[in-house]
Coordinates of C-alpha atoms in Angstrom, one line a residue:
M28 CA -12.1 -3.1 100.7
A29 CA -10.8 -2.8 97.1
F30 CA -10.6 0.2 94.7
D31 CA -12.7 0.3 91.6
W32 CA -10.1 1.8 89.1
G33 CA -12.7 2.7 86.5
G34 CA -15.2 4.4 88.7
G35 CA -12.9 5.5 91.5
N36 CA -15.2 4.1 94.2
P37 CA -14.3 1.7 97.0
V38 CA -15.7 -1.8 96.7
V39 CA -16.4 -3.9 99.7
I40 CA -15.0 -7.4 99.4
S41 CA -15.5 -10.2 102.0
K42 CA -12.4 -11.5 103.7
D43 CA -13.4 -14.9 102.4
E44 CA -12.9 -13.6 98.8
V45 CA -9.3 -12.5 99.3
E46 CA -6.5 -14.9 98.9
V47 CA -3.0 -14.8 100.3
K48 CA -0.9 -15.3 97.1
E49 CA 2.6 -15.5 98.6
Y50 CA 4.7 -14.3 101.5
D51 CA 8.4 -14.0 102.3
V52 CA 10.1 -14.7 105.7
D53 CA 13.4 -13.7 107.2
A54 CA 16.0 -16.0 108.7
N55 CA 14.0 -16.2 111.9
G56 CA 10.8 -17.3 110.1
R57 CA 9.0 -13.9 110.6
I58 CA 6.9 -12.7 107.7
I59 CA 8.5 -9.7 106.1
S60 CA 6.2 -9.2 103.1
W61 CA 3.1 -10.7 101.6
K62 CA 0.7 -10.4 98.7
L63 CA -3.1 -10.6 98.6
V64 CA -5.3 -11.1 95.5
D65 CA -8.8 -9.9 95.3
P66 CA -11.6 -11.4 93.1
M67 CA -10.8 -9.0 90.3
G68 CA -7.3 -10.3 90.1
R69 CA -5.6 -7.2 91.6
I70 CA -2.5 -7.9 93.6
Y71 CA -1.9 -6.0 96.8
T72 CA 1.7 -6.0 98.1
L73 CA 2.3 -5.4 101.8
D74 CA 6.0 -5.1 102.6
L75 CA 6.2 -2.3 105.1
A76 CA 5.4 -3.0 108.7
E77 CA 4.8 -0.8 111.7
T78 CA 6.6 -2.2 114.8
T79 CA 5.6 -1.8 118.4
I80 CA 8.0 -2.4 121.2
S81 CA 6.5 -2.9 124.7
S82 CA 8.6 -3.3 127.8
G83 CA 7.9 -3.2 131.5
T84 CA 9.6 -3.5 134.9
F85 CA 8.2 -4.2 138.3
S86 CA 9.0 -2.1 141.3
V87 CA 12.4 -2.1 142.9
F88 CA 11.0 -4.5 145.5
S89 CA 10.3 -7.2 142.9
P90 CA 12.9 -9.8 141.9
C91 CA 11.3 -10.2 138.4
N92 CA 11.4 -8.2 135.2
S93 CA 8.8 -8.5 132.5
G94 CA 11.2 -8.0 129.6
E95 CA 10.4 -6.7 126.1
Q96 CA 8.1 -7.7 123.4
R97 CA 8.5 -6.6 119.7
Y98 CA 5.8 -7.3 117.1
N99 CA 4.4 -6.0 113.8
S100 CA 1.3 -4.0 114.8
A101 CA 0.3 -2.9 111.2
W102 CA 1.1 -3.6 107.6
Y103 CA 1.1 -1.0 104.8
V104 CA 0.1 -1.5 101.2
T105 CA 3.0 -0.4 99.0
K106 CA 1.7 -1.5 95.6
I107 CA -1.5 -2.5 93.8
E108 CA -1.1 -4.2 90.5
S109 CA -4.0 -4.6 88.1
P110 CA -4.4 -7.4 85.6
N111 CA -5.6 -4.8 83.2
I112 CA -2.5 -3.4 81.4
V113 CA -4.3 0.0 80.9
D114 CA -4.7 0.4 84.7
G115 CA -1.2 -0.7 85.4
E116 CA -0.2 -0.3 89.0
I117 CA -0.4 2.2 91.9
T118 CA 2.5 2.7 94.3
F119 CA 2.3 4.0 97.8
E120 CA 5.2 5.9 99.4
Y121 CA 5.4 6.5 103.2
E122 CA 7.5 8.4 105.7
S123 CA 8.3 7.2 109.1
Y124 CA 7.4 8.5 112.5
N125 CA 8.0 7.4 116.1
L126 CA 5.9 7.7 119.3
E127 CA 7.0 6.8 122.8
Y128 CA 4.7 6.4 125.9
D129 CA 6.0 5.8 129.4
W130 CA 3.7 5.3 132.4
Q131 CA 3.6 4.0 136.0
H132 CA 0.7 2.0 137.3
T133 CA -0.3 0.2 140.4
E134 CA 0.1 -3.5 140.4
S135 CA -1.2 -6.4 142.5
R136 CA 0.4 -9.9 142.0
T137 CA 0.7 -13.1 143.9
L138 CA 4.1 -14.7 143.8
L139 CA 4.3 -18.5 144.5
Q140 CA 7.4 -20.5 145.2
T141 CA 7.5 -24.2 144.8
A142 CA 10.1 -26.7 145.9
G143 CA 12.0 -23.9 147.7
T144 CA 13.3 -22.3 144.4
S145 CA 12.1 -19.7 142.0
D146 CA 13.2 -18.4 138.7
C147 CA 13.0 -14.9 140.2
G148 CA 15.3 -15.6 143.2
N149 CA 14.1 -15.0 146.7
L150 CA 10.5 -14.0 147.0
R151 CA 9.8 -10.6 148.4
P152 CA 6.6 -8.7 149.1
A153 CA 4.4 -8.0 146.1
P154 CA 5.4 -4.7 144.3
E155 CA 3.3 -1.6 144.7
F156 CA 3.9 -0.2 141.3
A157 CA 5.3 -1.0 137.9
S158 CA 6.4 1.0 134.9
S159 CA 5.8 0.4 131.3
A160 CA 7.0 1.8 128.0
T161 CA 5.7 1.5 124.5
T162 CA 7.4 2.7 121.3
I163 CA 5.6 2.7 118.0
N164 CA 7.7 2.9 114.8
G165 CA 5.0 3.7 112.3
Y166 CA 4.5 5.2 108.8
R167 CA 2.4 8.0 107.4
L168 CA 1.2 8.1 103.8
K169 CA 3.3 10.5 101.7
K170 CA 2.5 9.9 98.1
I171 CA 0.3 7.7 95.8
T172 CA 1.4 7.4 92.2
S173 CA 0.1 5.5 89.1
N174 CA 2.8 4.1 86.9
N175 CA 1.0 5.3 83.8
Q176 CA 1.3 8.9 85.2
R177 CA -2.4 9.5 85.2
F178 CA -2.3 10.9 88.7
T179 CA -0.2 11.6 91.8
V180 CA -1.6 12.4 95.2
E181 CA 0.8 14.1 97.7
F182 CA 0.2 14.2 101.4
N183 CA 2.2 17.0 103.1
S184 CA 2.7 16.8 106.9
Q185 CA 5.1 19.5 108.1
T186 CA 3.5 20.9 111.3
P187 CA 4.1 19.1 114.6
R188 CA 0.9 17.9 116.3
T189 CA -0.3 19.6 119.4
D190 CA -2.8 17.0 120.6
T191 CA -0.2 14.5 121.9
Q192 CA 0.2 15.4 125.5
G193 CA 1.5 12.6 127.6
L194 CA 4.0 11.3 125.1
S195 CA 7.5 10.9 126.4
G196 CA 8.9 11.2 122.9
Q197 CA 8.0 11.6 119.3
T198 CA 9.9 12.0 116.0
N199 CA 8.3 13.3 112.8
F200 CA 4.7 12.8 114.2
N201 CA 3.2 15.7 112.3
R202 CA -0.4 16.5 111.4
L203 CA -1.7 16.4 107.8
D204 CA -1.4 19.9 106.4
E205 CA -2.2 19.5 102.7
I206 CA -3.4 17.0 100.1
R207 CA -2.5 17.8 96.5
V208 CA -3.9 15.9 93.5
L209 CA -1.8 16.2 90.4
G210 CA -2.8 15.2 86.8
A211 CA -0.7 13.6 84.1
S212 CA 1.2 16.7 83.3
Q213 CA 1.7 17.5 87.1
Q214 CA -1.0 20.2 87.0
L215 CA -2.9 20.7 90.2
L216 CA -6.4 19.2 89.9

């Protein structure tokens, strides 16, 4: 989906019409930012990533541990540049939040040992339960601003959410309290 700057309406664009213009990688070869171009020539910069960390352990009776997985679970648009100098660019500002989930679950596994050895040491009976933990380091939209100062949209989130029972931890995971749209001279629209 793209944004029609003149009319202010969303425009549906096929994924086949969007081109990956460029991307940057870190020293480990992981993508850290990328740019997309739509058919109208608008450039979308995505250089802020939500990360998810999942880890798990088997019961105390198991010789194995599942370890930890880290991955980018979402990308956020931080800037849209228009080829039309009048439209300029729109920037997106975010604030971070953190969610943590822990849970135990039953588990059924079959452990096989070949040639008398195993990477997990001596085989023991299959575990009866396992525990898992997931941490999401995400972002919430805070402000949208046009560089030509035609508008600013502010998203205020100050009140803690009350619908998140079952979380083992959270930081700055607040509900949306207010949206303010400001004009060129910062007057409330």
